[in-house]
Each structure stands twice: as C-alpha cells, then as structure tokens.
Coordinates of C-alpha atoms in Angstrom, one line a residue:
M1 CA 13.8 8.6 12.9
T2 CA 14.0 4.8 13.2
I3 CA 11.4 2.9 11.2
R4 CA 9.8 0.3 13.6
V5 CA 8.9 -2.9 11.8
L6 CA 6.7 -5.9 12.8
L7 CA 7.3 -9.2 11.0
A8 CA 4.3 -11.4 10.3
D9 CA 5.1 -14.8 8.7
D10 CA 4.5 -18.4 9.8
Q11 CA 8.0 -19.5 8.6
A12 CA 10.6 -19.1 11.4
L13 CA 13.5 -19.1 9.0
L14 CA 12.1 -16.3 6.9
R15 CA 11.3 -14.2 9.9
A16 CA 14.9 -14.7 11.2
T17 CA 16.2 -13.7 7.7
F18 CA 14.1 -10.6 7.6
R19 CA 15.1 -9.7 11.2
I20 CA 18.7 -9.9 10.4
L21 CA 18.2 -7.8 7.2
V22 CA 16.1 -5.1 8.8
D23 CA 18.2 -4.9 12.0
S24 CA 21.3 -4.4 9.9
C25 CA 20.0 -1.0 8.8
E26 CA 20.7 2.0 11.0
D27 CA 17.3 3.6 10.2
M28 CA 15.1 0.6 11.1
E29 CA 14.5 -2.1 13.7
V30 CA 12.2 -5.1 14.2
V31 CA 10.0 -4.6 17.3
A32 CA 8.1 -7.8 17.2
E33 CA 7.4 -11.1 15.3
A34 CA 4.0 -12.7 14.6
T35 CA 3.3 -16.3 13.4
D36 CA -0.2 -15.7 12.2
G37 CA -2.7 -12.9 11.4
A38 CA -4.4 -12.8 14.8
E39 CA -1.0 -12.4 16.5
A40 CA 0.0 -9.7 14.0
V41 CA -3.1 -7.7 14.9
D42 CA -2.5 -8.1 18.7
L43 CA 1.2 -7.2 18.5
T44 CA 0.5 -4.2 16.2
R45 CA -1.9 -2.8 18.8
I46 CA 0.8 -3.3 21.5
H47 CA 3.9 -2.0 19.6
R48 CA 2.3 0.4 17.1
P49 CA 5.0 -0.2 14.4
D50 CA 5.5 2.1 11.5
V51 CA 5.4 -0.9 9.0
V52 CA 4.0 -4.4 9.2
L53 CA 5.7 -6.8 6.8
M54 CA 2.8 -9.2 6.3
D55 CA 2.6 -12.6 4.6
I56 CA -0.7 -13.5 3.0
R57 CA -1.0 -17.2 3.6
M58 CA -0.7 -18.0 7.3
P59 CA -2.6 -20.6 9.5
G60 CA -5.7 -19.4 11.2
T61 CA -6.2 -15.7 10.4
D62 CA -4.6 -14.9 7.1
G63 CA -2.6 -11.8 6.2
L64 CA -5.4 -10.2 4.2
T65 CA -7.8 -10.4 7.1
A66 CA -5.2 -9.1 9.5
T67 CA -4.5 -6.2 7.1
S68 CA -8.2 -5.3 7.0
V69 CA -8.4 -5.2 10.8
I70 CA -5.3 -3.2 11.2
C71 CA -6.2 -0.7 8.5
A72 CA -9.7 -0.3 9.8
D73 CA -8.5 0.6 13.4
A74 CA -8.4 4.4 13.8
E75 CA -5.8 4.0 16.5
L76 CA -3.5 2.3 14.1
R77 CA -3.8 4.9 11.4
E78 CA -0.1 5.6 11.4
T79 CA 0.8 2.0 10.8
R80 CA 1.4 0.9 7.2
V81 CA 1.1 -2.7 5.9
L82 CA 3.5 -4.0 3.2
I83 CA 2.4 -7.4 1.8
L84 CA 5.1 -9.8 1.1
T85 CA 4.2 -13.1 -0.5
T86 CA 5.1 -15.8 -3.0
F87 CA 1.5 -15.7 -4.3
E88 CA 1.7 -12.7 -6.5
I89 CA -1.4 -13.0 -8.6
D90 CA -4.0 -10.5 -9.7
E91 CA -6.7 -11.3 -7.1
Y92 CA -4.2 -11.0 -4.2
V93 CA -2.9 -7.7 -5.4
A94 CA -6.4 -6.2 -5.5
Q95 CA -7.5 -7.8 -2.2
A96 CA -4.4 -6.5 -0.5
L97 CA -5.1 -2.9 -1.7
R98 CA -8.8 -3.1 -0.9
A99 CA -7.8 -4.3 2.6
G100 CA -5.8 -1.2 3.0
A101 CA -2.2 -2.4 2.3
S102 CA 0.2 0.3 1.2
G103 CA 2.4 -2.0 -0.8
F104 CA 2.8 -5.4 -2.3
L105 CA 6.0 -7.3 -3.1
G106 CA 6.8 -10.9 -4.1
K107 CA 9.2 -12.8 -1.9
D108 CA 11.7 -13.1 -4.7
V109 CA 12.6 -9.4 -4.4
T110 CA 16.2 -8.5 -3.6
A111 CA 17.3 -7.4 -0.1
E112 CA 17.8 -3.9 -1.4
A113 CA 14.3 -3.7 -2.9
L114 CA 12.7 -5.0 0.3
L115 CA 14.4 -2.4 2.4
A116 CA 13.6 0.3 -0.1
G117 CA 10.0 -0.9 0.0
I118 CA 9.8 -0.6 3.8
R119 CA 11.2 3.0 3.6
T120 CA 8.7 3.8 0.8
V121 CA 5.6 2.8 2.6
A122 CA 6.8 4.2 5.9
A123 CA 7.0 7.6 4.2
G124 CA 3.4 7.3 3.2
D125 CA 3.8 6.4 -0.4
S126 CA 2.5 3.3 -2.1
L127 CA 4.5 0.4 -3.5
L128 CA 3.3 -1.9 -6.3
S129 CA 5.5 -4.6 -7.7
P130 CA 5.7 -5.0 -11.5
G131 CA 2.9 -7.6 -11.3
A132 CA 0.4 -5.0 -10.2
T133 CA -0.2 -3.5 -13.7
R134 CA -2.9 -0.9 -14.4
T135 CA -5.0 -3.5 -16.1
V136 CA -5.0 -5.6 -12.9
I137 CA -5.9 -2.6 -10.8
T138 CA -8.8 -1.5 -13.0
R139 CA -10.2 -5.0 -13.4
F140 CA -10.3 -5.8 -9.7
L141 CA -10.5 -2.6 -7.7
A142 CA -13.3 -1.1 -9.8
A143 CA -15.4 -4.3 -9.8
P144 CA -18.7 -3.8 -8.1
G145 CA -19.5 -5.5 -4.9
L146 CA -16.0 -6.3 -3.9
G147 CA -14.7 -4.9 -0.6
T148 CA -15.6 -1.7 1.2
R149 CA -16.5 1.3 -1.0
L150 CA -14.3 4.1 0.1
A151 CA -15.4 6.8 -2.3
S152 CA -18.2 7.9 -4.7
A153 CA -18.4 10.6 -7.3
D154 CA -19.7 13.1 -4.7
S155 CA -16.6 12.4 -2.5
L156 CA -14.5 14.4 -5.0
T157 CA -16.5 17.7 -4.8
G158 CA -14.1 19.2 -2.4
L159 CA -11.1 18.7 -4.6
T160 CA -9.7 21.4 -6.9
T161 CA -9.4 20.7 -10.6
R162 CA -5.6 20.3 -10.3
E163 CA -6.0 17.9 -7.3
R164 CA -8.4 15.7 -9.4
E165 CA -5.9 15.8 -12.3
V166 CA -3.0 14.7 -10.1
M167 CA -5.1 12.0 -8.4
A168 CA -6.0 10.6 -11.8
W169 CA -2.3 10.4 -12.8
V170 CA -1.5 8.7 -9.5
A171 CA -4.2 6.2 -10.1
E172 CA -2.7 5.3 -13.5
G173 CA 0.5 4.4 -11.8
H174 CA 2.6 7.5 -12.5
S175 CA 5.3 8.7 -10.0
N176 CA 5.5 12.3 -8.7
E177 CA 8.4 12.9 -11.1
E178 CA 6.5 11.6 -14.1
I179 CA 3.4 13.7 -13.2
A180 CA 5.6 16.8 -12.7
E181 CA 6.9 16.4 -16.3
K182 CA 3.4 16.1 -17.7
L183 CA 2.1 19.2 -15.8
Y184 CA 5.3 21.3 -16.1
V185 CA 5.6 21.7 -12.3
S186 CA 8.0 20.5 -9.7
P187 CA 7.8 17.1 -8.0
L188 CA 7.3 18.9 -4.7
T189 CA 4.2 20.7 -6.1
V190 CA 2.8 17.3 -7.2
R191 CA 3.5 15.8 -3.8
T192 CA 1.7 18.7 -2.2
H193 CA -1.4 18.2 -4.4
V194 CA -1.3 14.5 -3.6
H195 CA -1.2 15.1 0.1
R196 CA -4.0 17.7 0.0
A197 CA -6.2 15.2 -1.9
M198 CA -5.4 12.5 0.6
T199 CA -6.3 14.8 3.5
K200 CA -9.5 16.0 2.0
L201 CA -10.6 12.4 1.2
G202 CA -9.4 10.9 4.4
A203 CA -7.1 8.5 2.5
R204 CA -4.5 6.9 4.8
D205 CA -1.9 6.8 2.0
R206 CA -1.3 6.9 -1.8
A207 CA -2.5 3.3 -2.3
Q208 CA -5.9 4.1 -0.8
L209 CA -6.0 7.2 -3.0
V210 CA -5.7 4.9 -6.0
V211 CA -8.6 2.8 -4.8
M212 CA -10.7 5.9 -4.3
A213 CA -9.9 7.2 -7.8
Y214 CA -11.3 4.1 -9.4
Q215 CA -14.3 3.6 -7.1
S216 CA -15.4 7.2 -7.5
G217 CA -15.3 6.9 -11.3
L218 CA -12.5 9.6 -11.6
V219 CA -10.5 7.0 -13.6
Q220 CA -12.3 4.5 -15.8
P221 CA -11.4 0.8 -15.8
L222 CA -9.6 -0.6 -18.8
P223 CA -11.3 -3.4 -20.7
S224 CA -9.8 -6.8 -20.1
E225 CA -6.8 -7.6 -22.3
E226 CA -7.2 -11.3 -22.0
G227 CA -7.8 -13.5 -25.1

C-alpha cells in the first residue's frame, strides 16, 4: 500500500525538498501541496491523503487551526496529521495533540526520521519528538479549560482492567515493547489491548488515547519541575 502524503508549508523550497524526499520512497507519494492552512483543509477533503505533513506557522489559517478542522471532520477520520515545525516548544506540542495531531517533529529531524515518522502515523501510532516529555504532556493536556474535552472518568467504564492498565502505560510514553516487558506479555497482545481501548473510546489514534487518559483522570499530571 502506498502512503499518500499532503504537504502543507508556506515555504516553496521546503515543500520541494519534502516532495523529492517522499517521492523517492517506493511506499509513499505526495498527492498535493498547500501553502496555508485553509488550502490544506480544502486539498485534504479533495485528495483524502493518509498523512498531512503540516507546518504550524503559515499565513492566514495556521497549521493548528487546520489540524483541528481536519481531525474534527468525520469524513477525514482515516487521515493523520504529522506536525513539522521549527517552533518545538511546550505549548505547541500540547496544542497540536489537543487539535488531534498524531505526531510532532522539529524541522531539524533527519530525512530518515521524517520518513519513519510518516510511516509511524500512517500506521495509526503516535509520534512524539524528544521535546514532548511526560512533564510537558501532563502540564498542558490535563490543564482545565484548554481545548475540547474528549473523555471523562465515566468514559472508561467500558474498558477492562487490563485495557486501562495498558492505556495508562501508553499515556506515560511507553512503547508496546516496553509495556509488554512490564506485563510479561507479547507486544502483539499489548497492541491488541491498545486498539480495543481506542475502539471503545472512539479515539482516532494512539495520540488521542493519550489525551483521553489524562483528561479522564486515569493518569495524574506531574507537578511542574520548573524552578
């Protein structure tokens, strides 16, 4: 299966570079290019890409707003958004995830890391760069009054004990392999629990499952480590 990618960036040179990089891979292709967020939304609705490689700061409609629109559209449920930006700071990480993004990378990533990131989010997994630490996630995703609340404590009543346990480990940033070691099960079993939890909660991907874990209170925010 070829991964269909839409590029959204206001810098023509960067888009050209990304296109060459993506199109050089046998398993992916660029289907369209957008110069701002509004165009990204329109072209996503037309081309239905698997992944939108989205810049945050663009003229007019920015990338975070475009991400929110795309992720809120039920007809675009299969499309994943991978945020790529030079502005890798705490607030942007949290805003991108609350908007529904499946991943977040700085523009200083290597070509190999970028391509791997596209494949990761296309597969339905989340991708957080090293800048997106657990402290960042807990401080901003769990903050009241910020963004759409996706889950409450009552939302988790349909989950099994093991599904809750696995969801909590996912929210703390552990991979399937790491969780498997902790629970003495196979990574495939962990993946099954993750996908069952996502299905029951209506989470579009692993990143949204993380948001739900904190908003529902399944995982408690860490105190700020500043100072």
